[in-house]
Short mmCIF file of C-alpha atoms and ligand atoms in Angstrom, two decimals:
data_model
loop_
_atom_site.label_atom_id
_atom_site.label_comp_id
_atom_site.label_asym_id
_atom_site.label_seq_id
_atom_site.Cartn_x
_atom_site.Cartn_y
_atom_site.Cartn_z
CA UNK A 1 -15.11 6.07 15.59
CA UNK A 2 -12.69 3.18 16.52
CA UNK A 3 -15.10 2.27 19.78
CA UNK A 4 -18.15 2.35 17.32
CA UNK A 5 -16.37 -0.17 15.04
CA UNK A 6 -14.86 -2.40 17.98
CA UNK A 7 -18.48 -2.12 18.95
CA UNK A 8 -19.51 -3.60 15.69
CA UNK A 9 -16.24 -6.03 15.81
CA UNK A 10 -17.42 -7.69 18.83
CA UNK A 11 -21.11 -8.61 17.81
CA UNK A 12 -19.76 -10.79 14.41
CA UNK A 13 -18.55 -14.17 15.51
CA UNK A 14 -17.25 -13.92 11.36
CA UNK A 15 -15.03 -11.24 10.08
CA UNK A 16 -13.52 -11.06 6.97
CA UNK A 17 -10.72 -8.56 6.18
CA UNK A 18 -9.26 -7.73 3.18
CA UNK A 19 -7.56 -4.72 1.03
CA UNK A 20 -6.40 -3.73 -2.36
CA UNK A 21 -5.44 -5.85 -4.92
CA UNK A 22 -1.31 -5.86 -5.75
CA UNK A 23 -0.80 -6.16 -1.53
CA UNK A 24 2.11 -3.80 -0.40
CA UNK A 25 3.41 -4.29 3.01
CA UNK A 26 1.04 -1.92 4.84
CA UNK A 27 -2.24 -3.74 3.20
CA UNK A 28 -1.10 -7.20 3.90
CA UNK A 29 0.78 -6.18 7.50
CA UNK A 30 -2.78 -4.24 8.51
CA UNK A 31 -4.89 -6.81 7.72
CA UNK A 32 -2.88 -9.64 9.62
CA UNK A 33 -1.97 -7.51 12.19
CA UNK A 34 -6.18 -6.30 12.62
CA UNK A 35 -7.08 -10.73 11.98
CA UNK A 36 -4.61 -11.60 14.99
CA UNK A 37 -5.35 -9.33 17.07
CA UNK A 38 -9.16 -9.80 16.89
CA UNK A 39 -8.21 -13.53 17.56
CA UNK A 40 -5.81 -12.82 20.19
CA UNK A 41 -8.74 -10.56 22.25
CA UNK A 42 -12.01 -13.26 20.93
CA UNK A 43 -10.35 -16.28 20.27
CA UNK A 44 -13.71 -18.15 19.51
CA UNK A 45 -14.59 -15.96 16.46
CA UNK A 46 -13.77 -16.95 12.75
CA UNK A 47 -11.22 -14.00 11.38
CA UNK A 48 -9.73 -14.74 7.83
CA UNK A 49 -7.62 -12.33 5.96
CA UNK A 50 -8.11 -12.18 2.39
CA UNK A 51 -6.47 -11.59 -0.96
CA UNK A 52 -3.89 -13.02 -3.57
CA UNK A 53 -0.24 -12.47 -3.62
CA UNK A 54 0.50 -12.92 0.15
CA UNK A 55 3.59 -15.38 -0.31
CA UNK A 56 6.13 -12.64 -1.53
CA UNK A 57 5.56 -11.04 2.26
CA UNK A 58 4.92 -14.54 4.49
CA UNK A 59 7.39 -12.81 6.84
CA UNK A 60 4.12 -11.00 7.60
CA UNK A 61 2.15 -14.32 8.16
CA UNK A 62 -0.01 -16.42 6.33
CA UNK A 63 -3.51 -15.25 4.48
CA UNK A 64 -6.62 -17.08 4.71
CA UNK A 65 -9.44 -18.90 2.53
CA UNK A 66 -12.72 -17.75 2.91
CA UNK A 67 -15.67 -19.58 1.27
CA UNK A 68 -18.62 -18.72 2.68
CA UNK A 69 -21.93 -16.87 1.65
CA UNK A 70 -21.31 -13.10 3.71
CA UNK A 71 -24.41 -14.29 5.66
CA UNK A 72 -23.73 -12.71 9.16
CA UNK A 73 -20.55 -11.92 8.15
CA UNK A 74 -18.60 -8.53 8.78
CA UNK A 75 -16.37 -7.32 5.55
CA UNK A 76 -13.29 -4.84 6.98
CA UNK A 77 -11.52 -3.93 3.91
CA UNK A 78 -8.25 -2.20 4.73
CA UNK A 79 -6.23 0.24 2.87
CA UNK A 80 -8.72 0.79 -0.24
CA UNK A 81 -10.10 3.89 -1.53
CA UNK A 82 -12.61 1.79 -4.45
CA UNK A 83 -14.76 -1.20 -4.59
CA UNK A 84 -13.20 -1.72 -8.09
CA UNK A 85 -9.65 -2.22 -6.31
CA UNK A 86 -10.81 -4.59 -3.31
CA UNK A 87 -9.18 -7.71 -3.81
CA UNK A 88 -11.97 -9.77 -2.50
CA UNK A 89 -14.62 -11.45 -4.48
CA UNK A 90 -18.19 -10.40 -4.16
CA UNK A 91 -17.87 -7.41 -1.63
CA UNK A 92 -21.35 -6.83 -1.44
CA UNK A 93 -22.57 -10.20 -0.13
CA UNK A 94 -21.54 -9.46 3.16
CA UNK A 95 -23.98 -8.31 5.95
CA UNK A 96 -21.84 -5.21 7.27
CA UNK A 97 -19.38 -3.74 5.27
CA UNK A 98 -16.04 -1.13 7.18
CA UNK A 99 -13.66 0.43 5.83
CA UNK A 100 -10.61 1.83 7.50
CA UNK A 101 -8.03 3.44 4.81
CA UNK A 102 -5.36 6.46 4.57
CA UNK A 103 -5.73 7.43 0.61
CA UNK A 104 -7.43 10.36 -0.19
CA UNK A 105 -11.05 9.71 -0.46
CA UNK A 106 -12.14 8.18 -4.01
CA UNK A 107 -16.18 6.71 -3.28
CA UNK A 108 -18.06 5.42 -0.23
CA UNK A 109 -19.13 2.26 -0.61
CA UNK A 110 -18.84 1.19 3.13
CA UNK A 111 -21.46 1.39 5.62
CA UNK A 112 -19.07 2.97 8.07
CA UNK A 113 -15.95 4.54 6.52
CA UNK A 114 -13.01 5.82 8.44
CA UNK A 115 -10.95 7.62 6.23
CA UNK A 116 -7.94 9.58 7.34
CA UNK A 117 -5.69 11.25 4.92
CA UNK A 118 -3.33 12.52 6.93
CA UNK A 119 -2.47 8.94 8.28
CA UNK A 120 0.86 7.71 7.11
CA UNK A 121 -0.59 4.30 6.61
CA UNK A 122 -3.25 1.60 7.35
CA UNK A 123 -0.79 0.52 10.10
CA UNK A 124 -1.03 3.60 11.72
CA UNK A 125 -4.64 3.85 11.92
CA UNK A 126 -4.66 -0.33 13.41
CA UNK A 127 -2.21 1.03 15.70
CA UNK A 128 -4.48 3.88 17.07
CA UNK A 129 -7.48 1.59 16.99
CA UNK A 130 -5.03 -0.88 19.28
CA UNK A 131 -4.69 2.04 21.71
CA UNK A 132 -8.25 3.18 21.75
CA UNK A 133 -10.19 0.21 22.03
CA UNK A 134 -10.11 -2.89 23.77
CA UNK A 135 -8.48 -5.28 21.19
CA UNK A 136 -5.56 -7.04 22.68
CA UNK A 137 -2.63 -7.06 20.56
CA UNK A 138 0.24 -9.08 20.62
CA UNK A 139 4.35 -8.05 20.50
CA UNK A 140 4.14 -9.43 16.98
CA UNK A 141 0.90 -7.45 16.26
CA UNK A 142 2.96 -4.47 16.69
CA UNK A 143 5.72 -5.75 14.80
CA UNK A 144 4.30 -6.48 11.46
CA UNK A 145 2.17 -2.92 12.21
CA UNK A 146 5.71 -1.64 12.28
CA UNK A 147 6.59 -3.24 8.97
CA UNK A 148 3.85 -1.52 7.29
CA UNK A 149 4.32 1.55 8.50
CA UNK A 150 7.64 1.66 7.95
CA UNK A 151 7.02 0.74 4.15
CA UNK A 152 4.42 3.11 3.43
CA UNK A 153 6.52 6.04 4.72
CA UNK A 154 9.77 4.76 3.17
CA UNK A 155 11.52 4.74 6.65
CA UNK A 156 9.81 7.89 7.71
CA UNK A 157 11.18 9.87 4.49
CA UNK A 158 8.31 10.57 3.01
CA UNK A 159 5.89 13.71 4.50
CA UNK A 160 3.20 11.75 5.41
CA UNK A 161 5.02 10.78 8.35
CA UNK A 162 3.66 13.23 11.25
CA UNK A 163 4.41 14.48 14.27
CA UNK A 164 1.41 11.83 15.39
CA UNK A 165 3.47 8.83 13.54
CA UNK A 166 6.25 9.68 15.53
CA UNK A 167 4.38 9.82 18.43
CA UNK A 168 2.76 6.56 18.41
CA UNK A 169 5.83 4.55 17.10
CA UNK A 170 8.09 5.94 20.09
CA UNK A 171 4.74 4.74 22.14
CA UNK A 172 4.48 1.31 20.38
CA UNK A 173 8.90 0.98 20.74
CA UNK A 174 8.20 1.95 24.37
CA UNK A 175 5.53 -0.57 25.24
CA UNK A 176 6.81 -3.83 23.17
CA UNK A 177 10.30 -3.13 22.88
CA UNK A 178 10.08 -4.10 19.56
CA UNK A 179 14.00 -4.81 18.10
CA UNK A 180 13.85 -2.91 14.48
CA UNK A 181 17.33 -3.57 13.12
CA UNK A 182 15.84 -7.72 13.10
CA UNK A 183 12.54 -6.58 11.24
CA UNK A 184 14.52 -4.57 8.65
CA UNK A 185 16.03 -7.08 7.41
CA UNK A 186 12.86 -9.18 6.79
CA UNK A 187 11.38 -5.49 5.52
CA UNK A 188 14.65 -4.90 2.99
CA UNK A 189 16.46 -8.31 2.57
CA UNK A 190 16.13 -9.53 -1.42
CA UNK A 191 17.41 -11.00 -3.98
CA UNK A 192 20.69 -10.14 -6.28
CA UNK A 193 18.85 -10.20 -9.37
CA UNK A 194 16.84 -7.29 -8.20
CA UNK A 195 19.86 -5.30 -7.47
CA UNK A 196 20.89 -6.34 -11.05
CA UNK A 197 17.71 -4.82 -12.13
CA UNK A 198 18.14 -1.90 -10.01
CA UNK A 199 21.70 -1.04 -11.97
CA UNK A 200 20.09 -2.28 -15.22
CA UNK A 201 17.32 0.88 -14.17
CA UNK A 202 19.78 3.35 -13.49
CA UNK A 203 21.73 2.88 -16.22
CA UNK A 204 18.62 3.44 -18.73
CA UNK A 205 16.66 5.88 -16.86
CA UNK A 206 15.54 8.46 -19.76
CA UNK A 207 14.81 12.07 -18.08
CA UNK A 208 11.97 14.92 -20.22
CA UNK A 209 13.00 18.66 -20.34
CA UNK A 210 11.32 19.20 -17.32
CA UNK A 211 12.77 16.53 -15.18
CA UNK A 212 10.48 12.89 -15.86
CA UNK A 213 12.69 10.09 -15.32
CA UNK A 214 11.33 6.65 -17.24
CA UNK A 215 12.74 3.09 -17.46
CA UNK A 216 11.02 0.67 -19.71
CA UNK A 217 11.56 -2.50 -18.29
CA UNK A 218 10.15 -5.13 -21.32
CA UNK A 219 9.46 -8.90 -20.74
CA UNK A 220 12.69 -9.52 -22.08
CA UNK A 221 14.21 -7.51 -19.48
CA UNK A 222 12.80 -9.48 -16.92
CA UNK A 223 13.85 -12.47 -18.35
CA UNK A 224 17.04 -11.36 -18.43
CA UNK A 225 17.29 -10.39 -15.58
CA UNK A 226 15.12 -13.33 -14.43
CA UNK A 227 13.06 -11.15 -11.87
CA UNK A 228 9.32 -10.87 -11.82
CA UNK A 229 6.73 -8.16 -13.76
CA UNK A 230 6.38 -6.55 -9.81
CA UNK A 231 10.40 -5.86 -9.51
CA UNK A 232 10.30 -2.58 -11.48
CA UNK A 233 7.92 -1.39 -8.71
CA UNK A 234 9.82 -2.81 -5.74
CA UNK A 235 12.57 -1.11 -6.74
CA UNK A 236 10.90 2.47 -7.45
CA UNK A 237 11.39 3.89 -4.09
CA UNK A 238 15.17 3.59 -4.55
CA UNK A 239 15.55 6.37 -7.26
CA UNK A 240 14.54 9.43 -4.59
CA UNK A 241 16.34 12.64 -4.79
CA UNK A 242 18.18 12.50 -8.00
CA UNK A 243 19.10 16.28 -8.85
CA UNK A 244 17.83 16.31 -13.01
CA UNK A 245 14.82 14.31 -11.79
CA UNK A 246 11.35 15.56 -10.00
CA UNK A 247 8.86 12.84 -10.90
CA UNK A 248 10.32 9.28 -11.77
CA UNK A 249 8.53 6.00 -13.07
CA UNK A 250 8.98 2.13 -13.73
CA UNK A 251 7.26 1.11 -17.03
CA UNK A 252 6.62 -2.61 -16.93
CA UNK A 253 5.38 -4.94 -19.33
CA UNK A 254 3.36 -7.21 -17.84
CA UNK A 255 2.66 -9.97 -20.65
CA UNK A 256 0.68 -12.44 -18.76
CA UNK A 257 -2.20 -10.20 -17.57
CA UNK A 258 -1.73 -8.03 -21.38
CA UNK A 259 -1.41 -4.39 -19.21
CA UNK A 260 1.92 -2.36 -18.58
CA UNK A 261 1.87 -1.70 -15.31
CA UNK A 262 3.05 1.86 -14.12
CA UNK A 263 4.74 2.95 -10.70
CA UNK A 264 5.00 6.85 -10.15
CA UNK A 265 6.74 8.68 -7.93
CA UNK A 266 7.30 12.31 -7.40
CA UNK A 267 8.56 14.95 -5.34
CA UNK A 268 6.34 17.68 -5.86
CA UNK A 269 4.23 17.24 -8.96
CA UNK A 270 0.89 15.85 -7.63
CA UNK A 271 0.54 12.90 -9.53
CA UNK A 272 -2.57 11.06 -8.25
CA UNK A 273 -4.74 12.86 -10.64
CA UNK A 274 -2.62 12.36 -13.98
CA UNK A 275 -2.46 8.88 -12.65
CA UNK A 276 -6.54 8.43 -12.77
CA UNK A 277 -6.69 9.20 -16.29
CA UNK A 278 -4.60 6.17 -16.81
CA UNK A 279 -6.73 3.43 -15.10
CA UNK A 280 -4.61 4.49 -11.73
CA UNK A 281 -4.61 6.33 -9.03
CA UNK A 282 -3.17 6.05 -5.01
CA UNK A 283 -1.00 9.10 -2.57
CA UNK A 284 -0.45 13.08 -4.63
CA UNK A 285 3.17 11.88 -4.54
CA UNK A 286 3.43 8.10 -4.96
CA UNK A 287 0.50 6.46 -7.56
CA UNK A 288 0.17 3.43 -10.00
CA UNK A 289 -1.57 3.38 -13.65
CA UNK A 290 -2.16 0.61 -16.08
CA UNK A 291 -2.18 1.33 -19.78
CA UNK A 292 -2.62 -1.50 -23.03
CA UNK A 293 0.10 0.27 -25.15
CA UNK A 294 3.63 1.79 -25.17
CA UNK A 295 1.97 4.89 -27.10
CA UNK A 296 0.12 5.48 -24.09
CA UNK A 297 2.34 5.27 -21.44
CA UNK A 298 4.32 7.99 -23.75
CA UNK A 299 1.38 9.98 -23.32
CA UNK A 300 1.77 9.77 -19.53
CA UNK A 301 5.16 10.54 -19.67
CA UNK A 302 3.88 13.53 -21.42
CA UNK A 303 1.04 14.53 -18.96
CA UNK A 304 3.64 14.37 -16.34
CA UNK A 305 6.27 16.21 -17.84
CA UNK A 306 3.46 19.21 -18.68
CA UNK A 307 2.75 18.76 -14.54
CA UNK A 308 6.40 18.91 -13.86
CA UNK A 309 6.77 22.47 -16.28
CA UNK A 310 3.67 23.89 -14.47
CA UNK A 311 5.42 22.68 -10.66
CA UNK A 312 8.63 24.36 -11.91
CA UNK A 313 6.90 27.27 -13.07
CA UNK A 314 5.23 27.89 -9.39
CA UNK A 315 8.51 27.90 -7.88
CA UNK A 316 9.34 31.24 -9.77
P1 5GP B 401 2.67 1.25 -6.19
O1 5GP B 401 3.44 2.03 -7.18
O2 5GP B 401 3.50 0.96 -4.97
O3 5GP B 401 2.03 0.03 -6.77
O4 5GP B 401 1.46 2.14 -5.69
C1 5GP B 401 1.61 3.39 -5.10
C2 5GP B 401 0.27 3.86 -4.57
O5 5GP B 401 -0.65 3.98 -5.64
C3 5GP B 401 -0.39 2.90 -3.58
O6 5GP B 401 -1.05 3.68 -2.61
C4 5GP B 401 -1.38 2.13 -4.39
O7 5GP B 401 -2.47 1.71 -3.64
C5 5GP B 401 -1.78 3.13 -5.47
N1 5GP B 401 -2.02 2.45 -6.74
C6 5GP B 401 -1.17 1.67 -7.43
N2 5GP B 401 -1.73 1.21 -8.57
C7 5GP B 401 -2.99 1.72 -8.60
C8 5GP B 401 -4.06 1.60 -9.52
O8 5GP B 401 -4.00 0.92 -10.55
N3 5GP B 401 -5.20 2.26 -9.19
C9 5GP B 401 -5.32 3.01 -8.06
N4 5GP B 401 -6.49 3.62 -7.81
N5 5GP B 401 -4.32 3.15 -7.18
C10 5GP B 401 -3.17 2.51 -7.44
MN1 MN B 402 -1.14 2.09 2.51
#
């Protein structure tokens, strides 16, 4: 499958790769990793990497414009289960459309789709294609493939990291003696305020019978706090393995685009389904939703908690 879509790399002089809308580390680092090193093996083609939000991760490099028609142009979108959640405009003008992604399979809408589930990330599956084919990547290719990979596994906590991710990162390590202490801190460096936030979280974390913890984190919050509507989300991954609590979530009001904006986590509930009734969806343990009301995302807090009572209940 990756020589069939190097094949297909190598007759577009213009690519265009993108992924999912809200970029996380592994979307953005996958696409700019896949852009450069495309570039670095065909340095006359035209590669752009697309999508909003890039600033908050520039240590990851810079994103691209594309304004063009699609006419012979390849589309790679990265890291996206759903046209609806491709944050690229028009996906269907485009000539030849891939897709290369690790989420559990939602719709085809791809002309060739590599999906692979058990991948711990987009990153991964660049890294494989970077072994398999004959695309050249750089040290700092493999670096910011690093970064995601790292992100989207939480530091190789969460079980999605395999005996294969293991296996390739100790290959990557070996082969571009990559220094990871220096890219942690560009990975995990931030601001006080958010570790304000993070205190402000713990310290109102409400926990259901059955073991949902919720933080409502309202525009005032933020203010106060003076962090922005994505902090809540940022943050999420820190409130693993607390003993009263099985599936956890960040409730934030997001005023400016009228949505609250849900991160879920869990550690055993499956969670990607409750979150698809919600306008959401993403990994069994780690999803997003959007709701319009408070009174909603009460009745996801309720959905969950039923999941968590049912989880419990298995365990008997
Ligand atoms: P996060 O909480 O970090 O935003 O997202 C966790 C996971 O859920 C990611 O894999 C992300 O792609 C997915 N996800 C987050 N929000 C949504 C959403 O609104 N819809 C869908 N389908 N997936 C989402
Ligand atoms: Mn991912």
């Amino acid at each position: 499958m990756y020589k069939k879509i190097f094949k297909i790399i190598k007759k577009y002089d213009s690519i265009v790769i993108a992924r999912h809308i809200g970029v996380d580390p592994d979307a953005m680092a996958s696409q700019v990793g896949l852009r450069d090193a495309i570039l670095n093996t065909f340095p006359k083609k035209q590669v752009y990497a697309v999508g909003n939000g890039g600033g908050k991760f520039s240590y990851l490099g810079k994103l691209d414009h594309y304004d063009g028609d699609g006419k012979k142009t390849l589309l790679i979108i990265l890291d996206t289960p759903d046209k609806k959640r491709v944050d690229c405009s028009d996906v269907d003008q485009f000539e030849y459309k891939i897709k290369i992604d690790h989420h559990p399979f939602v719709e085809k809408f791809c002309d060739m789709e590599l999906v692979n589930d058990k991948s711990s990330s987009t990153c991964e599956l660049i890294m494989q294609m970077m072994y398999q084919t004959r695309l050249k990547p750089t040290k700092e290719v493999m670096e910011k493939l690093y970064l995601g990979l790292v992100s989207d596994t939480n530091r190789f906590m969460f079980n999605n990291s395999t005996s294969f991710t293991f296996g390739i990162v100790s290959q990557v390590l070996k082969d571009y003696q990559l220094d990871i202490s220096n890219l942690y801190s560009d990975l995990y460096l931030r601001p006080l305020s958010e570790v304000r936030l993070q205190g402000y979280m713990g310290q109102n974390m409400k926990v259901t019978e059955n073991g949902v913890g919720y933080i409502k984190i309202t525009e005032d919050v933020l203010n106060d706090f003076q962090v922005d509507v994505a902090s809540g989300g940022n943050l999420i991954n820190n409130f693993n393995y607390i003993e009263e609590v099985l599936v956890w979530m960040a409730i934030t009001e997001d005023i400016k685009n009228e949505i609250i904006k849900i991160n879920i986590r869990s550690r055993g509930p499956i969670i990607n389904t409750i979150a698809e009734k919600y306008n959401g969806g993403g990994h069994k343990l780690a999803s997003g939703a959007k709701v319009m009301t408070m009174d909603e995302a009460d009745c996801l807090i309720r959905d969950l908690d039923d999941a968590c009572k049912k989880y419990l209940e298995s365990l008997k």
